[in-house]
mmCIF file of C-alpha atoms and ligand atoms in Angstrom:
data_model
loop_
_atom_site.group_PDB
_atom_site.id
_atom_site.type_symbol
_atom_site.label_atom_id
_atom_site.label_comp_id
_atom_site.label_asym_id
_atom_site.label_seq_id
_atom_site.Cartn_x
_atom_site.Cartn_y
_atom_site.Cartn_z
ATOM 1 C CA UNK A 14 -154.253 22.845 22.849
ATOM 2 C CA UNK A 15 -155.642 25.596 20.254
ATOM 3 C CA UNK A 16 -157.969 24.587 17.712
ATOM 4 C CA UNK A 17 -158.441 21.143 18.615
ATOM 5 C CA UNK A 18 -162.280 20.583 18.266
ATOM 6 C CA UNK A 19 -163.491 20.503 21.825
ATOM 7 C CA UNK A 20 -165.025 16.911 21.752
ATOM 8 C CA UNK A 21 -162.015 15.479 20.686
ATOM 9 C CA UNK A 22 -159.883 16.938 23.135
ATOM 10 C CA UNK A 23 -162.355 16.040 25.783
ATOM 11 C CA UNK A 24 -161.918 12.450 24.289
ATOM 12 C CA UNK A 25 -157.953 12.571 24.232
ATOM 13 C CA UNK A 26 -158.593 13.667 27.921
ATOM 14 C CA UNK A 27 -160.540 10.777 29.408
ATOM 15 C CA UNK A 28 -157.829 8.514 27.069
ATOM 16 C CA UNK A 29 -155.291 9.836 29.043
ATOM 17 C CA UNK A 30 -156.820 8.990 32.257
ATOM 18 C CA UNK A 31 -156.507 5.049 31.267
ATOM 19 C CA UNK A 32 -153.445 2.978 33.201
ATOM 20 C CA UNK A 33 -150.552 2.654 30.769
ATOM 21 C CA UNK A 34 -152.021 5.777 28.335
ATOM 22 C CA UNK A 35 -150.241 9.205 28.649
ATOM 23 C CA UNK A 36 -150.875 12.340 26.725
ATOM 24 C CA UNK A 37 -149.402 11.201 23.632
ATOM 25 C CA UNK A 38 -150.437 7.755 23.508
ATOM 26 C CA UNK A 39 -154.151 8.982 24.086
ATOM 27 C CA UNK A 40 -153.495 11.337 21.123
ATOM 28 C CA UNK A 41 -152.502 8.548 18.825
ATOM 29 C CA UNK A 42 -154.780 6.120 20.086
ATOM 30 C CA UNK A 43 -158.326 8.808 19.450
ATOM 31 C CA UNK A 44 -156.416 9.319 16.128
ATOM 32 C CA UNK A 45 -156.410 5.664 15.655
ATOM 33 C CA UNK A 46 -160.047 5.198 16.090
ATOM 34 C CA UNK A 47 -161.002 8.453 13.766
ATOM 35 C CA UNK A 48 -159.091 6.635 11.281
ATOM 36 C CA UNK A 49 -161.142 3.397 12.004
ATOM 37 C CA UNK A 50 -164.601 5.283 12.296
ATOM 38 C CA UNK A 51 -166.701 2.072 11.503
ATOM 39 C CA UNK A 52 -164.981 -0.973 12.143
ATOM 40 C CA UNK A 53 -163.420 0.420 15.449
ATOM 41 C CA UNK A 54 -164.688 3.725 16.780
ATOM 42 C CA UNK A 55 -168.446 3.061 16.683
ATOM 43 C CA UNK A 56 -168.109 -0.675 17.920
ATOM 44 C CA UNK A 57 -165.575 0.261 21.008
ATOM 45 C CA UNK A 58 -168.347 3.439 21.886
ATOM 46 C CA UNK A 59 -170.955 0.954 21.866
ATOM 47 C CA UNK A 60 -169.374 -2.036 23.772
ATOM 48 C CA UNK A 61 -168.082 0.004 26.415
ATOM 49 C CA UNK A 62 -171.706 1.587 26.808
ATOM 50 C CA UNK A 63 -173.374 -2.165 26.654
ATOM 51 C CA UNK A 64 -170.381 -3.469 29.697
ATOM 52 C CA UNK A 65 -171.146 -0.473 31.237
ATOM 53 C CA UNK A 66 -174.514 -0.367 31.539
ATOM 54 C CA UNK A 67 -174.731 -4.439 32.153
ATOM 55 C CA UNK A 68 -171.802 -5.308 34.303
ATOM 56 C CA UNK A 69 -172.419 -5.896 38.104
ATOM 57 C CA UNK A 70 -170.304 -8.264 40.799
ATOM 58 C CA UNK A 71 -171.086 -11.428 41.474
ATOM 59 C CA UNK A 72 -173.659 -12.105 44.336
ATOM 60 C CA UNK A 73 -171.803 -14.841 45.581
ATOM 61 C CA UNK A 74 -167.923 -14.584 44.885
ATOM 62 C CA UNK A 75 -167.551 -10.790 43.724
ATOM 63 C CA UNK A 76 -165.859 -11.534 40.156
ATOM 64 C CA UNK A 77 -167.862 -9.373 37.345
ATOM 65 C CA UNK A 78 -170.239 -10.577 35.007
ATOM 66 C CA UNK A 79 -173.369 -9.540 33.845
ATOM 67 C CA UNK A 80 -176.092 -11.713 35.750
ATOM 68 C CA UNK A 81 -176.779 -12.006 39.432
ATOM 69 C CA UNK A 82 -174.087 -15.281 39.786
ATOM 70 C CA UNK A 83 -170.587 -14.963 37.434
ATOM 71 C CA UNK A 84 -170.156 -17.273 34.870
ATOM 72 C CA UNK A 85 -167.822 -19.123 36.794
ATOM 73 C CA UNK A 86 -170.278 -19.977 40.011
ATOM 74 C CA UNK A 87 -173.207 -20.401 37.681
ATOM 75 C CA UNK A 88 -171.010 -23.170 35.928
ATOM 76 C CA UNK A 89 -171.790 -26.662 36.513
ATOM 77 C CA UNK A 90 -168.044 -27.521 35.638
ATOM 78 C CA UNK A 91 -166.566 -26.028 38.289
ATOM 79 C CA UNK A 92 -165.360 -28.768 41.400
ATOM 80 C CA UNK A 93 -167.236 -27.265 44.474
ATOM 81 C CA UNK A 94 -165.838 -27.896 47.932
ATOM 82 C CA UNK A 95 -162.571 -25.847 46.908
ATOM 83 C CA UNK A 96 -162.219 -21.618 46.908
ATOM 84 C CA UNK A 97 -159.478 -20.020 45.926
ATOM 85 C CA UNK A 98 -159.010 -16.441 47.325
ATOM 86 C CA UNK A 99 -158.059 -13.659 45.047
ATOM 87 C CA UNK A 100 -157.291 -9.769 45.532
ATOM 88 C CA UNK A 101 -159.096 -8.863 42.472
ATOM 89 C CA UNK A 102 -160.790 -8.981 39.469
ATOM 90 C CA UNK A 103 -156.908 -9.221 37.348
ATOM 91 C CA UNK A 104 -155.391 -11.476 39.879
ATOM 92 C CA UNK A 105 -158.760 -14.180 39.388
ATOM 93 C CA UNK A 106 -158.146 -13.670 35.140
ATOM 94 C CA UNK A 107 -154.339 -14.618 35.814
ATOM 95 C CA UNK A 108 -155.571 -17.762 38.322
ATOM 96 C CA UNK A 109 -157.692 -18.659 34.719
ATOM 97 C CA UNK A 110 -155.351 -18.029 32.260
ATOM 98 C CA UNK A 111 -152.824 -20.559 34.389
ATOM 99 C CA UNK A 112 -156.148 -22.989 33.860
ATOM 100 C CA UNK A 113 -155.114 -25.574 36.715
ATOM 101 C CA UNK A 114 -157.408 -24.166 38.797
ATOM 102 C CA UNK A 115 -160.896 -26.044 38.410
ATOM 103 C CA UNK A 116 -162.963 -24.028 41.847
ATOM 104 C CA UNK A 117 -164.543 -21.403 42.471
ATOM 105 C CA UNK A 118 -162.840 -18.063 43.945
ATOM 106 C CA UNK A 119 -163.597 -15.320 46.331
ATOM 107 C CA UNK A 120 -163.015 -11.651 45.092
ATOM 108 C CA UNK A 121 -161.708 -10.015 48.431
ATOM 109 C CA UNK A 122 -162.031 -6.231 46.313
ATOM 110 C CA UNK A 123 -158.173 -5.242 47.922
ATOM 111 C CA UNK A 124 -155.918 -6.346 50.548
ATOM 112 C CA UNK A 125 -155.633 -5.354 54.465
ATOM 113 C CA UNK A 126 -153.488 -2.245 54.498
ATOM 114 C CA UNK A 127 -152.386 -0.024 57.537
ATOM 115 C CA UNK A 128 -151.053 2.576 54.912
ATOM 116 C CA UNK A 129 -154.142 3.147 53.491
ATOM 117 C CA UNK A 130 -156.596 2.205 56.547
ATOM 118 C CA UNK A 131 -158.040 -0.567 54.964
ATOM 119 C CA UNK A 132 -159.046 -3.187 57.476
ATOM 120 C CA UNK A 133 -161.532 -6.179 57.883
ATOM 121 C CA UNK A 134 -164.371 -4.715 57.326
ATOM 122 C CA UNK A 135 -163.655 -2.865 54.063
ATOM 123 C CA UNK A 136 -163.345 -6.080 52.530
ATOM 124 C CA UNK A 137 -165.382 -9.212 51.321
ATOM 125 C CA UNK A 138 -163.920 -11.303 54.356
ATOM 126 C CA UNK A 139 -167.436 -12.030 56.132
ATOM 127 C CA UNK A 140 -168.794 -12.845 52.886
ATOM 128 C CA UNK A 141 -166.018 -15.795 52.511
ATOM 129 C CA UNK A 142 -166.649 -17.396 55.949
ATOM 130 C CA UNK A 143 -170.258 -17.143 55.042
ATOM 131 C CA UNK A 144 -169.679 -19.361 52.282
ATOM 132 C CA UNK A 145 -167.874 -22.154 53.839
ATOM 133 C CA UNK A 146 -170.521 -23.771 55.758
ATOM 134 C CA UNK A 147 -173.025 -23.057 53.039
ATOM 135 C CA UNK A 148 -171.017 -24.287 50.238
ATOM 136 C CA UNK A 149 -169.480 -27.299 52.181
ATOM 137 C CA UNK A 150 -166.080 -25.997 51.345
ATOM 138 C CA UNK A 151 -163.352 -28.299 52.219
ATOM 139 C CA UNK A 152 -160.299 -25.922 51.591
ATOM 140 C CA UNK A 153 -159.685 -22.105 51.052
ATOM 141 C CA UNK A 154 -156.477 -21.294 48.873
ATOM 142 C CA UNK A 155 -155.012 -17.972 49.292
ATOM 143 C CA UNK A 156 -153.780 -16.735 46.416
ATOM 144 C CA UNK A 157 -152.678 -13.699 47.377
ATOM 145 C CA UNK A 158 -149.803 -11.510 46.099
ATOM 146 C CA UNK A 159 -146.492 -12.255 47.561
ATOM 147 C CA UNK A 160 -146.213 -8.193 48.917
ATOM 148 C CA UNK A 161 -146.322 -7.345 52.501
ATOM 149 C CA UNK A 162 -150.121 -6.358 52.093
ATOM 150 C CA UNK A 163 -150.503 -9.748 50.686
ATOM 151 C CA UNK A 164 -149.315 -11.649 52.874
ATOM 152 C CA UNK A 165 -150.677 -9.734 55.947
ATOM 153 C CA UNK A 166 -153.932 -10.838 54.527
ATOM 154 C CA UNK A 167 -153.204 -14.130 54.391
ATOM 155 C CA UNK A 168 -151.886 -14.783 57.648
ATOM 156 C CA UNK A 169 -155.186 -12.471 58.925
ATOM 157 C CA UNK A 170 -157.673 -14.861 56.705
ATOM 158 C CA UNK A 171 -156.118 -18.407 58.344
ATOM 159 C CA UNK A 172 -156.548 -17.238 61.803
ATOM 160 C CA UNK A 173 -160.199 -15.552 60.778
ATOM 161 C CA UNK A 174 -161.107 -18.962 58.960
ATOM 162 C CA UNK A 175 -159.628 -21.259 61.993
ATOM 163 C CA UNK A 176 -163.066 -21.925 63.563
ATOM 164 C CA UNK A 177 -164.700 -23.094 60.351
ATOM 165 C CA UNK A 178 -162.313 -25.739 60.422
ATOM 166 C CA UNK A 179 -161.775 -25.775 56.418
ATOM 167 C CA UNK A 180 -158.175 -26.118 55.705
ATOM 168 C CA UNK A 181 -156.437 -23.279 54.484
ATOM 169 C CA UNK A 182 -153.266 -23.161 51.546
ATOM 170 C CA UNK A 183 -151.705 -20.671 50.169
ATOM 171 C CA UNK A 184 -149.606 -20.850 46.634
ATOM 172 C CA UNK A 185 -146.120 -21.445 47.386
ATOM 173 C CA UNK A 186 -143.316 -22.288 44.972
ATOM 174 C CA UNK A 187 -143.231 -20.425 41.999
ATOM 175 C CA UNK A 188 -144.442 -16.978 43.336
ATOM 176 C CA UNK A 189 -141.420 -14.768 43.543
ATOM 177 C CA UNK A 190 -140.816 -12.541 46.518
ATOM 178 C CA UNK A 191 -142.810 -9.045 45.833
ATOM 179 C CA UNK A 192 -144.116 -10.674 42.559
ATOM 180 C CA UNK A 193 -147.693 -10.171 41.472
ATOM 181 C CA UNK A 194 -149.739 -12.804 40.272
ATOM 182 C CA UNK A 195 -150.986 -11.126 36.934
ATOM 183 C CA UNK A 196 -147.373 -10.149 35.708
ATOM 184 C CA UNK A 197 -146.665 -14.012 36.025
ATOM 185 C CA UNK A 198 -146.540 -16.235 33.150
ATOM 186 C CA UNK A 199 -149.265 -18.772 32.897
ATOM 187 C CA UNK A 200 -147.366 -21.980 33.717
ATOM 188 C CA UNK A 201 -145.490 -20.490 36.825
ATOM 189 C CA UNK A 202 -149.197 -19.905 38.455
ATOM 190 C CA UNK A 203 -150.040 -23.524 37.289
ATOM 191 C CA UNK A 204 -146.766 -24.780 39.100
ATOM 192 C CA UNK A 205 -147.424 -22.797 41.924
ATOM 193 C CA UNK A 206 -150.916 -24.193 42.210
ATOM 194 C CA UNK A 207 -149.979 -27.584 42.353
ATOM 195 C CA UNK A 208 -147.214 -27.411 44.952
ATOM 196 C CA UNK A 209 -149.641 -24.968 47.066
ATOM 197 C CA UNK A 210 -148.502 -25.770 50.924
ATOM 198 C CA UNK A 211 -150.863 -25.792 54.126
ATOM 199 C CA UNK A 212 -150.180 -22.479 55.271
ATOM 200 C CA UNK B 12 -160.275 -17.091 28.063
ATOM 201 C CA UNK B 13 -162.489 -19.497 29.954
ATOM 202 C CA UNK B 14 -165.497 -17.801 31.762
ATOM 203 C CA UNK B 15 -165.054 -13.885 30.976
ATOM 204 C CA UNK B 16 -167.987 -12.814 29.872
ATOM 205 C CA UNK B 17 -168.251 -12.572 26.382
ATOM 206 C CA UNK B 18 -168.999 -8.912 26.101
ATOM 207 C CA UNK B 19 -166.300 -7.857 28.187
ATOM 208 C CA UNK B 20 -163.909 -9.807 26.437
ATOM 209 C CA UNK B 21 -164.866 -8.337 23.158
ATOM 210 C CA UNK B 22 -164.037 -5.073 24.696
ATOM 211 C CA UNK B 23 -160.779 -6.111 25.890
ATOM 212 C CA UNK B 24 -160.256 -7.228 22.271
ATOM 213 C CA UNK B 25 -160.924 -4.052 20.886
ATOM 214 C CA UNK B 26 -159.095 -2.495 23.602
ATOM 215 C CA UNK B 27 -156.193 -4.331 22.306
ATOM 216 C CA UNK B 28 -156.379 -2.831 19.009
ATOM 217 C CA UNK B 29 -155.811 0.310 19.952
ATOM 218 C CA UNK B 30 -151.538 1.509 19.710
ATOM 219 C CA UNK B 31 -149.833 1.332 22.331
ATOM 220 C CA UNK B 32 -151.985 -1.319 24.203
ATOM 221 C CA UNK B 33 -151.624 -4.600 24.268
ATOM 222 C CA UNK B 34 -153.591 -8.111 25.631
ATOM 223 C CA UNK B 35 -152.353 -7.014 29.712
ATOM 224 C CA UNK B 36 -152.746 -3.309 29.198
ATOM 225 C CA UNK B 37 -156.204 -3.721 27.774
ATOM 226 C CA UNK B 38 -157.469 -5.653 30.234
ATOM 227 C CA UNK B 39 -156.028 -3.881 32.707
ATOM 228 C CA UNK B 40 -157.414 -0.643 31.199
ATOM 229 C CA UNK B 41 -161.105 -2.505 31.144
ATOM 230 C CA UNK B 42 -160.809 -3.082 35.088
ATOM 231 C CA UNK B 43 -159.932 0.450 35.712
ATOM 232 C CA UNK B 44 -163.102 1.540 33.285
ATOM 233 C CA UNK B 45 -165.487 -0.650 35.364
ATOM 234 C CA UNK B 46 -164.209 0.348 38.743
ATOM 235 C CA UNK B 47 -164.875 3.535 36.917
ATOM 236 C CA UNK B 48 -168.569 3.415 36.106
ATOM 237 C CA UNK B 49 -169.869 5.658 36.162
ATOM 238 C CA UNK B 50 -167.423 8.749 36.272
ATOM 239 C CA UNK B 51 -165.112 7.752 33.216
ATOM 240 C CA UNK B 52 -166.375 4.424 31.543
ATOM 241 C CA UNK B 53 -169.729 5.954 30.538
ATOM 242 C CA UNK B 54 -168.686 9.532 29.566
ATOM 243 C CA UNK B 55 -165.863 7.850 27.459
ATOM 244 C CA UNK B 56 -168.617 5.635 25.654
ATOM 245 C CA UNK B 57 -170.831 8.738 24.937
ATOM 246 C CA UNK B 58 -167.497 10.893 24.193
ATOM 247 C CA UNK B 59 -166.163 8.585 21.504
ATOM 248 C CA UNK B 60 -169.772 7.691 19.705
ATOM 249 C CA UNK B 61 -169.650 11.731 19.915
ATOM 250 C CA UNK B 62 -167.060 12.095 17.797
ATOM 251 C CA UNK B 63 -166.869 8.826 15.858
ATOM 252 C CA UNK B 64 -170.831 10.668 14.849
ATOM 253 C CA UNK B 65 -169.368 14.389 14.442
ATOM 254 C CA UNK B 66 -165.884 14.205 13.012
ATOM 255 C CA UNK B 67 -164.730 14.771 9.621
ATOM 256 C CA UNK B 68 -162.042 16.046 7.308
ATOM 257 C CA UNK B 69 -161.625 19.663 6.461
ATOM 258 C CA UNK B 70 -162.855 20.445 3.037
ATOM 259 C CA UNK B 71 -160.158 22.575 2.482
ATOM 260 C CA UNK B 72 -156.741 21.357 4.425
ATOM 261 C CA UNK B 73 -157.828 17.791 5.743
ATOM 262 C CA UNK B 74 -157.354 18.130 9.230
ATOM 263 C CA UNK B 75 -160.448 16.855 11.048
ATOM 264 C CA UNK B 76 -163.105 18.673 13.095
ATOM 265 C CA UNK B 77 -166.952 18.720 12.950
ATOM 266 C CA UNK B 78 -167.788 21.135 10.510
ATOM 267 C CA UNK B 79 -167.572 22.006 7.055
ATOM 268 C CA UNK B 80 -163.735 24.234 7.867
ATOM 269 C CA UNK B 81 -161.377 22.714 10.503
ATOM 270 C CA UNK B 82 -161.277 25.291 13.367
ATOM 271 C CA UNK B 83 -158.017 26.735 12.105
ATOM 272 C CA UNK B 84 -159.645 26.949 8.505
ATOM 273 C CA UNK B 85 -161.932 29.145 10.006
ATOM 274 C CA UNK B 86 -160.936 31.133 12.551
ATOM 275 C CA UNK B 87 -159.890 34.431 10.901
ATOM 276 C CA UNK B 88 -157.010 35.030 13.646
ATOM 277 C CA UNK B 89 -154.747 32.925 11.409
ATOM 278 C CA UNK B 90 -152.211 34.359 9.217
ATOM 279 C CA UNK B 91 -152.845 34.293 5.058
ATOM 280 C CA UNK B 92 -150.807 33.403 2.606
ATOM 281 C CA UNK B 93 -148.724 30.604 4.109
ATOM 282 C CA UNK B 94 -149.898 27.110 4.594
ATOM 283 C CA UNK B 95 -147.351 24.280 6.270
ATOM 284 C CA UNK B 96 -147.731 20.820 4.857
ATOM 285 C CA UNK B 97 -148.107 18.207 7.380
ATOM 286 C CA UNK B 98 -147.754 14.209 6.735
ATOM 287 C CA UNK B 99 -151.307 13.763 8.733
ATOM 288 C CA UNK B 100 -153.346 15.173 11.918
ATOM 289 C CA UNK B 101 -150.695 13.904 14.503
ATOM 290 C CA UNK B 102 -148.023 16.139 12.916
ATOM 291 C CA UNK B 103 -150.423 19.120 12.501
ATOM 292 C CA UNK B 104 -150.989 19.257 16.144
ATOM 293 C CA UNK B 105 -147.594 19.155 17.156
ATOM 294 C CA UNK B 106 -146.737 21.811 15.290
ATOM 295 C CA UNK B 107 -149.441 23.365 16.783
ATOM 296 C CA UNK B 108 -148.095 22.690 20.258
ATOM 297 C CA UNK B 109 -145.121 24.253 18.929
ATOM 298 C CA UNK B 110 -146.876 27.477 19.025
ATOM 299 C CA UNK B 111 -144.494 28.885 16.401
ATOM 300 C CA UNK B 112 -146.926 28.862 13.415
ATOM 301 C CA UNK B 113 -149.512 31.300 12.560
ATOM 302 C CA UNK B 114 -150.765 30.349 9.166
ATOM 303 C CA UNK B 115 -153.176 27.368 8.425
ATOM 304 C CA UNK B 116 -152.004 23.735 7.333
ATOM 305 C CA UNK B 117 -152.476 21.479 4.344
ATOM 306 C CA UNK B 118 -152.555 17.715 5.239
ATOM 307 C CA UNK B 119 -151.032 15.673 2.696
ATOM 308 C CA UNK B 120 -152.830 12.004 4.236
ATOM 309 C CA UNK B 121 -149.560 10.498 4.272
ATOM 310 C CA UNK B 122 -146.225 10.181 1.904
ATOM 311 C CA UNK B 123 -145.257 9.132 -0.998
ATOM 312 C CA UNK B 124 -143.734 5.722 -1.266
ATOM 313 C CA UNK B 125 -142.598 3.505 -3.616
ATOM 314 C CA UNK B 126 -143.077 0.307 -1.089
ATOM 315 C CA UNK B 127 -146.561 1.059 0.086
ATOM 316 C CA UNK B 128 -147.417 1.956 -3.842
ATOM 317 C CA UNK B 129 -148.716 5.678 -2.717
ATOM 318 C CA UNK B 130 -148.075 7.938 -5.586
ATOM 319 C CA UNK B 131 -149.081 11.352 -5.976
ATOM 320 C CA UNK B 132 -152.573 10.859 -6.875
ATOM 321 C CA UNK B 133 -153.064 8.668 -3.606
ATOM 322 C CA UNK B 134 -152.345 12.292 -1.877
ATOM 323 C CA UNK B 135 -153.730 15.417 -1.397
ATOM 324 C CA UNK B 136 -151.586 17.343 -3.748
ATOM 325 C CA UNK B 137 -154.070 18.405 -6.195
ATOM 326 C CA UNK B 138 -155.860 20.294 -3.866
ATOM 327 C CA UNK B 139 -152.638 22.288 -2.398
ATOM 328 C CA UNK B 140 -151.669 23.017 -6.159
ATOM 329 C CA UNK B 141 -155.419 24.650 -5.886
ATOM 330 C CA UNK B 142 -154.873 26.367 -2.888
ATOM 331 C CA UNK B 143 -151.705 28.097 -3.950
ATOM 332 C CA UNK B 144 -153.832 30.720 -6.680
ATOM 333 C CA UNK B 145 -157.186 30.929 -5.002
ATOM 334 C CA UNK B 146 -155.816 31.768 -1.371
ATOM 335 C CA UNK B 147 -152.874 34.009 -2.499
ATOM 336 C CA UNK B 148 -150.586 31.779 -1.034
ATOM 337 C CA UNK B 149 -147.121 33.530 -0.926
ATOM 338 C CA UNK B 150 -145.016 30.498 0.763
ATOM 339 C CA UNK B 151 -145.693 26.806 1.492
ATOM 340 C CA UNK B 152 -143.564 25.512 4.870
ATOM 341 C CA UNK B 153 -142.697 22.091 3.966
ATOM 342 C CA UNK B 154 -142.929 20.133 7.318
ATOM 343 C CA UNK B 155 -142.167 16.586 6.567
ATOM 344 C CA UNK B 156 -140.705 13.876 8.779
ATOM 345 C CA UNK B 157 -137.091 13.983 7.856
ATOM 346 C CA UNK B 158 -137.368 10.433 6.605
ATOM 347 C CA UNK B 159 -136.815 9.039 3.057
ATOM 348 C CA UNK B 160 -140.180 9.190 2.370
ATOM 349 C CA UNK B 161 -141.283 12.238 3.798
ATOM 350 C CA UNK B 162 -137.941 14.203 1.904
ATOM 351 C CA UNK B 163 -139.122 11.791 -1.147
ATOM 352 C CA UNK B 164 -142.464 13.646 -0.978
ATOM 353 C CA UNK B 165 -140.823 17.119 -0.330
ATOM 354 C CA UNK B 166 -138.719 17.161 -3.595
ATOM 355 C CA UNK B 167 -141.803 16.191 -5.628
ATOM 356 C CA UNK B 168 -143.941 18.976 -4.166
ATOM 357 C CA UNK B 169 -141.382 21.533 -4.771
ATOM 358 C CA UNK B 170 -141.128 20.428 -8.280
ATOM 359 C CA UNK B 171 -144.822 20.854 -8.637
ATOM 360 C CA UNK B 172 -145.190 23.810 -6.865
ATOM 361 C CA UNK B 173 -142.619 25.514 -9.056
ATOM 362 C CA UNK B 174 -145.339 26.308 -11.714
ATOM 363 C CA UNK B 175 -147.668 28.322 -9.220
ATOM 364 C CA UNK B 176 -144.650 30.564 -8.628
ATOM 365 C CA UNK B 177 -144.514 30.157 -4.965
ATOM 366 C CA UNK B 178 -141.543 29.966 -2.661
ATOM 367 C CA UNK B 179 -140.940 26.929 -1.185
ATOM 368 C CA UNK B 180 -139.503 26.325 2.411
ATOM 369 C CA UNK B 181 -138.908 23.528 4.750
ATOM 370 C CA UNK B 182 -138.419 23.154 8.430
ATOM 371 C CA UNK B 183 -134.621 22.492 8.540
ATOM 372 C CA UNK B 184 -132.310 23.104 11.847
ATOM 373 C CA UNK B 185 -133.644 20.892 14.822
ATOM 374 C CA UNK B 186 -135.246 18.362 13.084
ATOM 375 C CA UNK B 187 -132.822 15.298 13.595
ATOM 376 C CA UNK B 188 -132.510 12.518 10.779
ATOM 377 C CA UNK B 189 -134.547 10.176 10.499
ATOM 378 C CA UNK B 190 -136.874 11.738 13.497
ATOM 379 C CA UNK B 191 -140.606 11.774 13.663
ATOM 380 C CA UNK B 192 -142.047 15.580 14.083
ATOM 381 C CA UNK B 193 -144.725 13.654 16.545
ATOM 382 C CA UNK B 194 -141.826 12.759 18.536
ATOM 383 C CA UNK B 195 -140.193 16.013 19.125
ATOM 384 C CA UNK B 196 -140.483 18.347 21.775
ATOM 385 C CA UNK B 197 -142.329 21.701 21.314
ATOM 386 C CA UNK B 198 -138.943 23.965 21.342
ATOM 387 C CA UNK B 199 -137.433 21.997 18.309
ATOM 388 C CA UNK B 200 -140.129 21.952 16.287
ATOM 389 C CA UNK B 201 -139.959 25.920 17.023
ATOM 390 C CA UNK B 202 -136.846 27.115 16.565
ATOM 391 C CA UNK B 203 -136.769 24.445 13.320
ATOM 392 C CA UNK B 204 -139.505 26.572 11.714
ATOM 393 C CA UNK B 205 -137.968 30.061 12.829
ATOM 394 C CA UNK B 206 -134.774 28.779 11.005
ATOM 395 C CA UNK B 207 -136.325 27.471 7.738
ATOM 396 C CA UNK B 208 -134.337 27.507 4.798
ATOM 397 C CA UNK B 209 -135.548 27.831 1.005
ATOM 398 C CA UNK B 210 -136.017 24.072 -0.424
HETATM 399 ZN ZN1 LIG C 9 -169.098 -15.563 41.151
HETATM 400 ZN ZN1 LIG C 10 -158.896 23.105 7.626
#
């Protein structure tokens, strides 16, 4: 746009590049912050610098945090002997937000997908049957979305964790056909949890 | 939430702050940014300390930029002797994606209005009165939202314009009632200007 200072349009740019942001929410969003120089601007530059520069995945389970184990499989609170499976880094804040879920999870990073060539391999699936002899794990729930991608991986992760012989659920009643886990409201997850099925 | 780290939930709660985002779009938005390192989560921290650093306020019409004039303050390839009045910065760029206008802008910092308690001196009204003799200003384009108090503010800046002699004009066909200029599309806000009618 003319005579827009080039740094700002820059900013409005990279704005614009954020899910749920277009053009003009971008425009009213770096206006936002200009307005709110020092109790907004400054902070948000510098904690997006600081989560930058110290974020990194979990050694052992892939979520994000900022040491070498997450906060969750550093906890001492956690049960053990329980892992619930997740696609990603959203669907594991939705399984928390629900809050009936006291294991530890494994961060698969995606789902199997002939579409878009993603198989085994791509994903954190050797890292999972690593952990269930090491971590005396007694039961693996899938919590996978209920899409076709989903549920491909499911059905691929039972057969895959068959020798182990851990026992392996998935979340049943509650999850609505093509529904994904972090659009759901808390106490449908919670519900779905606890009338998980052998799968 | 339980077991985010606390830095990156203090950046989803700034995140949250911003319009147009809330809790689930901020969070989402702070995944995408650290799947995004490197190539957009960094450059946006060093973009908006950037301009949260270099921005400021025109010393002469109040739109922002990073030096002393806003770039259409001092480019000389803008027309003299007309300056549009604009509610704030989000209005002054879309008349400026409008195309239509060739003069400079005066930005008012909002309206006048009896429920918020802004009264004249709360705006920058003193400082267009200024304008109006030491620029040779032959015409000032009202372009206010076509709410009550945006046509509030235009009637009291005609009435103190009328001393300085100038001719007064406002954006008129195209603008719908009760419509936000931010809101319209580039041809409107055109052809609204082209057919301006003495106030
Ligand atoms: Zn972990
Ligand atoms: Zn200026």
């Amino acid at each position: 746009m003319a005579d827009i200072p080039p740094q700002i349009e820059a900013l409005i740019d990279m704005m614009a590049r954020l899910p749920g942001l277009g053009p003009r929410s971008a425009r009213r969003a770096v206006l936002h912050l200009i307005g709110k120089r020092e109790v907004l601007m400054t902070p948000l530059a510098a904690a997006l610098a600081e989560v930058a520069r110290g974020v990194r995945n979990c050694a052992r389970c892939g979520n994000i945090g900022t040491d070498e184990l997450c906060p969750i499989c550093a906890s001492d609170k956690r049960a053990t002997g329980e892992i619930c499976v997740v696609e990603d880094v959203a669907d594991l804040w939705a399984m928390e937000r629900g809050g009936a879920f006291k294991g530890r999870y494994h961060v698969l990073g995606g789902t199997l997908s002939a579409l878009d060539a993603i198989g085994p391999e791509d994903l954190r699936i050797p890292q999972l049957v690593d952990r269930i002899g090491a971590e005396g794990i007694s039961e693996v729930i899938l919590a996978l979305n209920a899409t076709v991608d989903g549920q491909t991986t499911a059905h691929y992760l039972a057969e895959a964790l068959e020798p182990a012989g851990v026992q392996v659920t998935s979340l049943a009643q509650g999850v609505p056909i093509g529904g994904e886990l972090d659009y759901l409201d808390d106490g449908t997850i919670g519900a779905a949890l606890r009338a998980r099925k052998r799968f």
